[in-house]
C-alpha angles and dihedrals in degrees: 000000000000116000137186126196125189120185139117093026092301133112115199126182117197090344094308120118109243102171137001132176134176115287097282137154113281097249090058091041092052094048092050094046090050092050099041092046090051094232113174114208113116092197088067090084094058095048123105119248094262091054092046090053094050093043093053092048092048091046091056090060106026100044116164097322125121106272100165088123097046118106128206128223116173135166140184141161106240098047106200096327096128092057090038088062091050090051092048091051088053091054091048096044112113095210093058122079092197137015118266112269087193087063095037091063089066099050091105123071093221092065089082091060087048092057091051092046093052092050093049098037088238113185099181144083123310132180136173119200130193110217136167091243142354106294108188094177091057094046092048095047092050090046093048088053089058093046095048092047092057096239093125140008095219135015124211107206144163154097120314111175127171129161122155108312096346121091143159135166123188111172132165141184119239129192133170 
């Protein structure tokens, strides 16, 4: 099983360090990882931080292969709360006449699976669950149902949590 972990300014794939930067805030870390790893997806720069985290983790495992039959099953604890606060601040800001539609787009956690699906032209199932903690059995059981039903050939699943300065992604690729 292939795995990717992103936390503490490090990206590891199958236990091997792929990228590391100084202990910096997530937006700077994500930008540096994107640039250093030579990822090419201009929409990355418009994404919210949760979508960037999920996108970086997915790219480490999906690469440029055909994933039209790969499903996505993600979960986290904070939903899109980090972006929700930014959106609320744009509403409350006295210099804004109206809230930012560019931020509003990301006020649902499943937008990050949408970004990955668009990039990889996925035409399968996807789900984003909000759970109290990482529940590998739940994610695996749900993913196995998708695989056994023939709705996908692979499932990229895992935990993608980001709230304020705390972030962690742990994603893995399942097949039958």
